[in-house]
């Protein structure tokens, strides 16, 4: 047995490999079989270019089906996936690449600085991928013999590093293991009651936890399609909602949907679940959404270091400002003096990349991670976020 996250995904892929995994607004659908084969070809390219299991692969590309296959390729090959925001400045890229020391970097063909930074820090290869999923990586993958083997990983082995927006000081590389990501995805899949008829409308970026691990990982476990938007455009989302069952967004998405007269109760008639996170959802947005659609937005609370921590429940009434209950495998408590939320569970990261002192400072003596968020727990056990204990630098 292996604890490799991709092995878990593939065990849940539909038996009919022709069933769609990604349905872009433009272009052809990508089936689960095609996604599996493509990830095996990309894995072969990465390994032949000098990456070995445990090495980092840094990725700064636009959202595309090929970018999804690249993520899966890294996981299946035992490589450590390092997604980077497409808006990072040159000095930020220099810091992240210098800190993580990736063996392979994948970037946009138009980037001039990224190959230079890669050379500066000893990357073995620089590959390209554009917004259409084309570039040297795509060309090499199409010609490569697939590496169908899935690397044998233990649950504690690294699967990804994501750089946090940072408390005081420079951003820190959050080390997430195969076990961290698997446990969170399995719990959310069960808690949010995913079923065979669910279709996710995916309009989030895929360089952070929300769009990458929450949205995609739960859907891969479900073996059902994603309506795959390369970015959020309210009119495009509204036009596709009748074909969807689940939508995940940040609060600004819901504000923009409500600003459109075309966003009506009829448009949402097929929807089962609207989920919001990554920022506080205003009460007026929650109430306006309920009045317009007859549905309540499900709020949840999470962070890079732990994925999702709490969630409201699909079969319980929701209240504005309440981010729900601790996930079944998460232990949550409030610091006795500060009210800071402290957590322990299989989803909680293993530490900060090459920063043992910072890691030690953010954990209590008995192993709870100090989130930096101030919380309140109601009589029913539901959690509200009421403040921040640590200054954030964005």
Short mmCIF file of C-alpha atoms in Angstrom, two decimals:
data_model
loop_
_atom_site.label_atom_id
_atom_site.label_comp_id
_atom_site.label_asym_id
_atom_site.label_seq_id
_atom_site.Cartn_x
_atom_site.Cartn_y
_atom_site.Cartn_z
CA UNK A 1 0.00 0.00 0.00
CA UNK A 2 1.07 3.57 -0.62
CA UNK A 3 -0.16 6.76 0.99
CA UNK A 4 0.44 8.68 -2.24
CA UNK A 5 -2.39 11.16 -2.72
CA UNK A 6 -2.71 10.42 -6.42
CA UNK A 7 -3.23 6.73 -5.70
CA UNK A 8 -6.19 7.76 -3.55
CA UNK A 9 -7.57 9.94 -6.32
CA UNK A 10 -7.22 7.25 -8.96
CA UNK A 11 -8.98 4.72 -6.75
CA UNK A 12 -12.00 7.04 -6.90
CA UNK A 13 -11.86 7.90 -10.61
CA UNK A 14 -14.90 6.57 -12.55
CA UNK A 15 -14.63 3.10 -14.02
CA UNK A 16 -15.63 4.57 -17.35
CA UNK A 17 -12.44 6.46 -18.23
CA UNK A 18 -14.32 8.43 -20.90
CA UNK A 19 -16.29 10.36 -18.30
CA UNK A 20 -15.31 14.04 -18.23
CA UNK A 21 -13.05 15.42 -15.52
CA UNK A 22 -12.58 19.00 -16.75
CA UNK A 23 -15.03 20.83 -18.99
CA UNK A 24 -13.50 24.18 -20.06
CA UNK A 25 -15.64 27.03 -21.36
CA UNK A 26 -13.56 26.93 -24.52
CA UNK A 27 -12.05 23.80 -25.99
CA UNK A 28 -12.71 20.12 -25.55
CA UNK A 29 -13.51 18.32 -22.33
CA UNK A 30 -10.71 16.31 -20.72
CA UNK A 31 -11.77 12.86 -19.56
CA UNK A 32 -10.53 11.15 -16.43
CA UNK A 33 -8.64 8.68 -18.61
CA UNK A 34 -6.98 11.49 -20.55
CA UNK A 35 -6.05 13.30 -17.33
CA UNK A 36 -4.51 10.13 -15.93
CA UNK A 37 -2.51 9.49 -19.10
CA UNK A 38 -1.39 13.10 -19.41
CA UNK A 39 -0.21 13.25 -15.81
CA UNK A 40 1.83 10.08 -16.41
CA UNK A 41 3.48 11.67 -19.46
CA UNK A 42 4.28 14.88 -17.57
CA UNK A 43 5.69 12.83 -14.69
CA UNK A 44 8.03 11.14 -17.16
CA UNK A 45 9.22 14.54 -18.46
CA UNK A 46 9.87 15.94 -14.97
CA UNK A 47 11.84 12.88 -13.90
CA UNK A 48 13.85 12.75 -17.11
CA UNK A 49 14.72 16.43 -16.66
CA UNK A 50 16.44 15.68 -13.39
CA UNK A 51 13.76 15.86 -10.70
CA UNK A 52 13.82 13.03 -8.18
CA UNK A 53 11.16 12.09 -5.61
CA UNK A 54 11.26 14.64 -2.81
CA UNK A 55 12.54 17.42 -5.10
CA UNK A 56 10.51 20.59 -5.49
CA UNK A 57 8.83 21.59 -8.75
CA UNK A 58 8.02 25.32 -8.76
CA UNK A 59 5.08 26.32 -10.94
CA UNK A 60 3.97 29.80 -11.98
CA UNK A 61 1.46 29.36 -14.80
CA UNK A 62 -2.03 30.42 -15.77
CA UNK A 63 -4.95 28.13 -15.01
CA UNK A 64 -5.53 25.45 -17.65
CA UNK A 65 -6.32 21.72 -17.82
CA UNK A 66 -2.63 21.12 -18.54
CA UNK A 67 -1.75 22.94 -15.29
CA UNK A 68 -4.07 20.55 -13.42
CA UNK A 69 -2.33 17.59 -15.05
CA UNK A 70 1.01 19.07 -13.96
CA UNK A 71 -0.16 19.15 -10.32
CA UNK A 72 -1.28 15.53 -10.54
CA UNK A 73 1.98 14.54 -12.24
CA UNK A 74 4.03 15.95 -9.39
CA UNK A 75 1.95 14.16 -6.77
CA UNK A 76 2.00 10.80 -8.55
CA UNK A 77 5.77 10.97 -9.07
CA UNK A 78 6.50 11.79 -5.42
CA UNK A 79 7.66 15.30 -6.31
CA UNK A 80 6.84 18.29 -4.11
CA UNK A 81 4.45 20.69 -5.85
CA UNK A 82 5.17 24.39 -5.28
CA UNK A 83 2.48 26.63 -6.86
CA UNK A 84 3.22 30.34 -7.11
CA UNK A 85 0.79 33.23 -7.58
CA UNK A 86 0.91 34.57 -11.14
CA UNK A 87 1.02 38.10 -9.72
CA UNK A 88 4.28 37.65 -7.76
CA UNK A 89 6.89 40.35 -8.37
CA UNK A 90 10.44 39.56 -9.47
CA UNK A 91 11.87 40.01 -5.97
CA UNK A 92 9.23 37.68 -4.53
CA UNK A 93 10.02 35.02 -7.12
CA UNK A 94 13.70 35.34 -6.29
CA UNK A 95 12.94 34.76 -2.61
CA UNK A 96 10.67 31.75 -3.16
CA UNK A 97 12.95 30.03 -5.66
CA UNK A 98 16.02 30.73 -3.55
CA UNK A 99 14.33 29.37 -0.44
CA UNK A 100 12.76 26.26 -1.98
CA UNK A 101 15.58 25.38 -4.41
CA UNK A 102 13.39 23.52 -6.93
CA UNK A 103 14.91 21.08 -9.38
CA UNK A 104 12.45 22.06 -12.11
CA UNK A 105 10.61 25.32 -12.75
CA UNK A 106 7.56 25.63 -14.99
CA UNK A 107 6.61 29.13 -16.08
CA UNK A 108 5.00 31.17 -18.83
CA UNK A 109 6.86 31.25 -22.16
CA UNK A 110 6.82 35.05 -21.99
CA UNK A 111 8.64 35.20 -18.66
CA UNK A 112 12.17 36.53 -18.92
CA UNK A 113 13.06 36.69 -15.24
CA UNK A 114 11.97 33.23 -14.11
CA UNK A 115 14.54 31.30 -16.21
CA UNK A 116 17.25 33.65 -14.94
CA UNK A 117 16.23 33.08 -11.32
CA UNK A 118 16.15 29.33 -11.92
CA UNK A 119 19.67 29.40 -13.32
CA UNK A 120 20.84 31.55 -10.42
CA UNK A 121 19.69 28.95 -7.88
CA UNK A 122 20.71 25.83 -9.77
CA UNK A 123 17.41 24.54 -11.20
CA UNK A 124 18.07 21.64 -13.56
CA UNK A 125 15.34 22.51 -16.06
CA UNK A 126 13.00 25.31 -17.07
CA UNK A 127 9.82 24.32 -18.89
CA UNK A 128 7.04 26.51 -20.24
CA UNK A 129 3.26 26.40 -20.19
CA UNK A 130 0.94 29.18 -21.31
CA UNK A 131 -2.72 29.96 -20.63
CA UNK A 132 -3.79 27.66 -23.48
CA UNK A 133 -1.81 24.76 -22.00
CA UNK A 134 0.86 25.01 -24.69
CA UNK A 135 4.63 25.29 -24.37
CA UNK A 136 7.73 23.16 -24.04
CA UNK A 137 6.22 21.08 -21.23
CA UNK A 138 3.17 20.20 -23.32
CA UNK A 139 5.31 19.36 -26.35
CA UNK A 140 7.65 17.13 -24.34
CA UNK A 141 4.75 15.42 -22.57
CA UNK A 142 2.91 14.56 -25.78
CA UNK A 143 6.08 12.86 -27.07
CA UNK A 144 6.97 11.09 -23.82
CA UNK A 145 6.33 7.49 -22.91
CA UNK A 146 4.07 7.68 -19.85
CA UNK A 147 5.46 6.84 -16.43
CA UNK A 148 2.42 4.96 -15.19
CA UNK A 149 3.91 3.89 -11.85
CA UNK A 150 2.75 5.82 -8.80
CA UNK A 151 5.55 6.58 -6.36
CA UNK A 152 5.31 4.83 -3.00
CA UNK A 153 4.89 7.53 -0.38
CA UNK A 154 4.33 7.40 3.35
CA UNK A 155 1.61 9.63 4.79
CA UNK A 156 4.21 11.96 6.25
CA UNK A 157 6.06 12.53 2.98
CA UNK A 158 5.85 16.01 1.51
CA UNK A 159 3.34 16.54 -1.30
CA UNK A 160 3.36 20.33 -1.54
CA UNK A 161 4.88 23.53 -0.23
CA UNK A 162 2.75 26.67 -0.27
CA UNK A 163 4.15 29.98 0.91
CA UNK A 164 1.91 31.66 3.48
CA UNK A 165 1.15 35.35 3.14
CA UNK A 166 3.22 35.66 6.28
CA UNK A 167 2.94 36.88 9.80
CA UNK A 168 5.67 39.29 10.84
CA UNK A 169 8.67 38.65 8.62
CA UNK A 170 9.09 36.95 5.26
CA UNK A 171 6.56 34.37 4.01
CA UNK A 172 7.20 30.84 5.20
CA UNK A 173 6.97 27.64 3.19
CA UNK A 174 4.12 25.56 4.60
CA UNK A 175 4.96 21.86 4.27
CA UNK A 176 1.89 19.75 3.49
CA UNK A 177 2.14 15.98 3.37
CA UNK A 178 0.23 13.39 1.38
CA UNK A 179 -1.52 12.47 4.63
CA UNK A 180 -2.46 16.08 5.40
CA UNK A 181 -4.09 16.58 2.01
CA UNK A 182 -5.76 13.17 1.90
CA UNK A 183 -7.31 13.46 5.36
CA UNK A 184 -8.74 16.90 4.67
CA UNK A 185 -10.14 15.96 1.27
CA UNK A 186 -11.75 12.76 2.58
CA UNK A 187 -13.33 14.59 5.52
CA UNK A 188 -14.71 17.42 3.37
CA UNK A 189 -15.99 15.01 0.74
CA UNK A 190 -17.98 13.19 3.40
CA UNK A 191 -19.03 16.28 5.38
CA UNK A 192 -20.27 18.18 2.33
CA UNK A 193 -22.15 15.08 1.15
CA UNK A 194 -20.70 14.84 -2.36
CA UNK A 195 -22.59 12.39 -4.54
CA UNK A 196 -22.64 10.97 -8.08
CA UNK A 197 -24.75 13.81 -9.48
CA UNK A 198 -22.52 16.62 -8.26
CA UNK A 199 -20.83 18.87 -10.78
CA UNK A 200 -18.47 21.53 -9.42
CA UNK A 201 -18.30 24.92 -11.08
CA UNK A 202 -14.61 25.79 -10.61
CA UNK A 203 -13.77 29.49 -11.06
CA UNK A 204 -11.03 29.86 -8.43
CA UNK A 205 -7.28 30.19 -9.01
CA UNK A 206 -5.31 26.99 -8.54
CA UNK A 207 -2.22 28.37 -6.81
CA UNK A 208 -3.64 28.35 -3.28
CA UNK A 209 -5.46 25.99 -0.94
CA UNK A 210 -9.05 26.95 -1.81
CA UNK A 211 -9.00 26.32 -5.54
CA UNK A 212 -6.26 23.70 -5.57
CA UNK A 213 -6.85 21.43 -2.60
CA UNK A 214 -10.40 22.13 -1.40
CA UNK A 215 -12.18 22.39 -4.74
CA UNK A 216 -10.20 20.01 -6.92
CA UNK A 217 -9.23 17.35 -4.40
CA UNK A 218 -12.79 16.81 -3.18
CA UNK A 219 -14.02 16.56 -6.77
CA UNK A 220 -11.31 14.09 -7.75
CA UNK A 221 -12.41 11.94 -4.80
CA UNK A 222 -15.93 12.14 -6.18
CA UNK A 223 -14.94 11.16 -9.73
CA UNK A 224 -17.34 13.71 -11.22
CA UNK A 225 -16.89 16.66 -13.63
CA UNK A 226 -15.70 20.20 -13.04
CA UNK A 227 -17.00 23.03 -15.18
CA UNK A 228 -13.58 24.61 -15.51
CA UNK A 229 -13.43 28.41 -15.80
CA UNK A 230 -9.98 29.92 -16.25
CA UNK A 231 -11.07 32.90 -14.13
CA UNK A 232 -14.12 34.26 -12.37
CA UNK A 233 -16.44 36.25 -14.64
CA UNK A 234 -19.89 36.73 -13.09
CA UNK A 235 -21.77 36.45 -16.39
CA UNK A 236 -19.94 33.22 -17.32
CA UNK A 237 -20.62 31.69 -13.92
CA UNK A 238 -24.30 32.61 -14.11
CA UNK A 239 -24.60 31.05 -17.55
CA UNK A 240 -23.11 27.76 -16.28
CA UNK A 241 -24.91 27.52 -12.93
CA UNK A 242 -27.87 25.57 -14.42
CA UNK A 243 -25.38 22.81 -15.34
CA UNK A 244 -23.69 22.78 -11.92
CA UNK A 245 -24.55 21.47 -8.46
CA UNK A 246 -21.74 22.90 -6.29
CA UNK A 247 -19.94 26.25 -6.35
CA UNK A 248 -17.01 27.40 -4.22
CA UNK A 249 -16.03 31.04 -4.09
CA UNK A 250 -14.59 33.90 -2.09
CA UNK A 251 -16.98 36.56 -0.72
CA UNK A 252 -16.27 39.00 -3.55
CA UNK A 253 -17.58 36.42 -6.02
CA UNK A 254 -20.93 36.42 -4.27
CA UNK A 255 -21.02 40.23 -4.20
CA UNK A 256 -20.44 40.30 -7.95
CA UNK A 257 -23.07 37.64 -8.60
CA UNK A 258 -25.63 39.60 -6.57
CA UNK A 259 -24.81 42.74 -8.56
CA UNK A 260 -26.14 41.05 -11.71
CA UNK A 261 -29.90 41.05 -12.41
CA UNK A 262 -29.34 37.78 -14.28
CA UNK A 263 -28.49 36.03 -10.99
CA UNK A 264 -31.92 34.72 -10.05
CA UNK A 265 -33.59 31.96 -8.11
CA UNK A 266 -34.35 30.15 -11.36
CA UNK A 267 -30.68 30.18 -12.39
CA UNK A 268 -29.81 28.50 -9.07
CA UNK A 269 -32.63 25.94 -9.19
CA UNK A 270 -30.26 23.01 -9.91
CA UNK A 271 -27.69 24.02 -7.29
CA UNK A 272 -27.15 21.98 -4.14
CA UNK A 273 -24.43 23.91 -2.36
CA UNK A 274 -22.75 27.33 -2.41
CA UNK A 275 -19.59 27.46 -0.29
CA UNK A 276 -17.65 30.56 0.75
CA UNK A 277 -14.24 31.00 2.33
CA UNK A 278 -10.77 32.60 2.26
CA UNK A 279 -12.14 35.87 3.70
CA UNK A 280 -14.99 36.97 5.99
CA UNK A 281 -18.46 36.95 4.43
CA UNK A 282 -20.44 40.02 5.39
CA UNK A 283 -23.82 39.46 6.99
CA UNK A 284 -25.51 41.67 4.40
CA UNK A 285 -24.08 39.50 1.60
CA UNK A 286 -25.29 36.35 3.35
CA UNK A 287 -28.77 37.80 3.82
CA UNK A 288 -29.02 39.24 0.30
CA UNK A 289 -27.98 35.92 -1.18
CA UNK A 290 -30.62 34.05 0.82
CA UNK A 291 -33.31 36.52 -0.19
CA UNK A 292 -32.35 36.33 -3.87
CA UNK A 293 -31.89 32.55 -4.20
CA UNK A 294 -33.74 30.95 -1.31
CA UNK A 295 -30.45 29.22 -0.37
CA UNK A 296 -27.93 29.83 2.39
CA UNK A 297 -24.20 30.11 1.71
CA UNK A 298 -22.16 27.53 3.59
CA UNK A 299 -19.22 29.19 5.34
CA UNK A 300 -16.09 27.38 6.42
CA UNK A 301 -12.76 28.38 7.94
CA UNK A 302 -9.32 27.27 6.95
CA UNK A 303 -5.76 28.34 6.29
CA UNK A 304 -2.72 27.27 4.32
CA UNK A 305 -1.25 25.45 7.34
CA UNK A 306 -4.23 23.14 7.82
CA UNK A 307 -6.57 23.23 4.85
CA UNK A 308 -10.09 23.38 6.25
CA UNK A 309 -10.51 23.53 10.03
CA UNK A 310 -14.23 24.15 10.60
CA UNK A 311 -17.32 24.05 8.42
CA UNK A 312 -21.02 24.69 8.56
CA UNK A 313 -23.06 21.66 7.54
CA UNK A 314 -25.24 21.11 4.48
CA UNK A 315 -28.14 19.72 6.51
CA UNK A 316 -28.11 22.37 9.27
CA UNK A 317 -29.36 25.96 9.08
CA UNK A 318 -26.51 28.44 8.67
CA UNK A 319 -26.02 31.84 10.31
CA UNK A 320 -24.07 34.80 9.01
CA UNK A 321 -20.65 35.11 10.63
CA UNK A 322 -20.57 31.49 11.84
CA UNK A 323 -17.90 29.32 10.20
CA UNK A 324 -19.36 26.11 11.56
CA UNK A 325 -18.03 23.31 13.72
CA UNK A 326 -14.55 21.79 13.93
CA UNK A 327 -14.12 19.03 11.37
CA UNK A 328 -14.67 15.57 12.90
CA UNK A 329 -10.93 14.82 13.03
CA UNK A 330 -9.87 18.28 14.25
CA UNK A 331 -9.45 19.20 17.91
CA UNK A 332 -10.01 22.94 18.40
CA UNK A 333 -9.58 25.00 21.53
CA UNK A 334 -9.20 28.65 22.49
CA UNK A 335 -6.10 29.90 24.26
CA UNK A 336 -7.05 30.48 27.88
CA UNK A 337 -5.99 34.13 27.93
CA UNK A 338 -5.89 35.27 24.31
CA UNK A 339 -8.85 33.42 22.81
CA UNK A 340 -6.53 32.40 19.97
CA UNK A 341 -7.72 29.36 18.04
CA UNK A 342 -5.40 26.39 18.53
CA UNK A 343 -5.80 23.18 16.55
CA UNK A 344 -4.54 19.64 16.28
CA UNK A 345 -5.42 17.04 13.64
CA UNK A 346 -4.19 14.97 10.67
CA UNK A 347 -4.70 17.97 8.37
CA UNK A 348 -2.26 20.20 10.28
CA UNK A 349 1.01 20.80 8.44
CA UNK A 350 4.32 19.35 9.57
CA UNK A 351 6.17 22.65 9.86
CA UNK A 352 7.73 25.50 7.93
CA UNK A 353 10.29 24.69 5.25
CA UNK A 354 13.80 25.03 6.67
CA UNK A 355 12.55 27.13 9.59
CA UNK A 356 12.53 24.91 12.69
CA UNK A 357 12.59 27.89 15.06
CA UNK A 358 9.53 29.45 13.42
CA UNK A 359 7.80 26.06 13.51
CA UNK A 360 8.50 25.62 17.20
CA UNK A 361 7.23 29.13 17.97
CA UNK A 362 3.86 28.45 16.30
CA UNK A 363 3.12 25.22 18.18
CA UNK A 364 2.25 24.81 21.84
CA UNK A 365 4.15 22.49 24.14
CA UNK A 366 1.40 19.87 23.76
CA UNK A 367 1.39 20.00 19.97
CA UNK A 368 -1.41 22.41 19.06
CA UNK A 369 -0.86 24.84 16.17
CA UNK A 370 -1.52 28.47 17.06
CA UNK A 371 -3.52 29.85 14.14
CA UNK A 372 -3.22 33.53 14.98
CA UNK A 373 -7.00 33.95 14.72
CA UNK A 374 -9.18 34.98 17.66
CA UNK A 375 -12.33 32.92 17.95
CA UNK A 376 -15.50 32.49 19.91
CA UNK A 377 -17.34 29.20 20.48
CA UNK A 378 -21.11 29.35 20.90
CA UNK A 379 -23.26 27.24 23.19
CA UNK A 380 -23.88 24.87 20.28
CA UNK A 381 -20.14 24.48 19.64
CA UNK A 382 -20.14 26.58 16.46
CA UNK A 383 -17.14 28.82 15.86
CA UNK A 384 -16.97 32.49 14.89
CA UNK A 385 -13.79 34.36 13.92
CA UNK A 386 -13.70 37.71 15.70
CA UNK A 387 -10.16 39.00 15.23
CA UNK A 388 -6.53 38.39 14.53
CA UNK A 389 -3.82 37.80 17.14
CA UNK A 390 -0.92 38.11 14.70
CA UNK A 391 -0.26 41.01 12.38
CA UNK A 392 -0.49 39.96 8.75
CA UNK A 393 1.81 41.19 6.01
CA UNK A 394 0.31 40.72 2.55
#
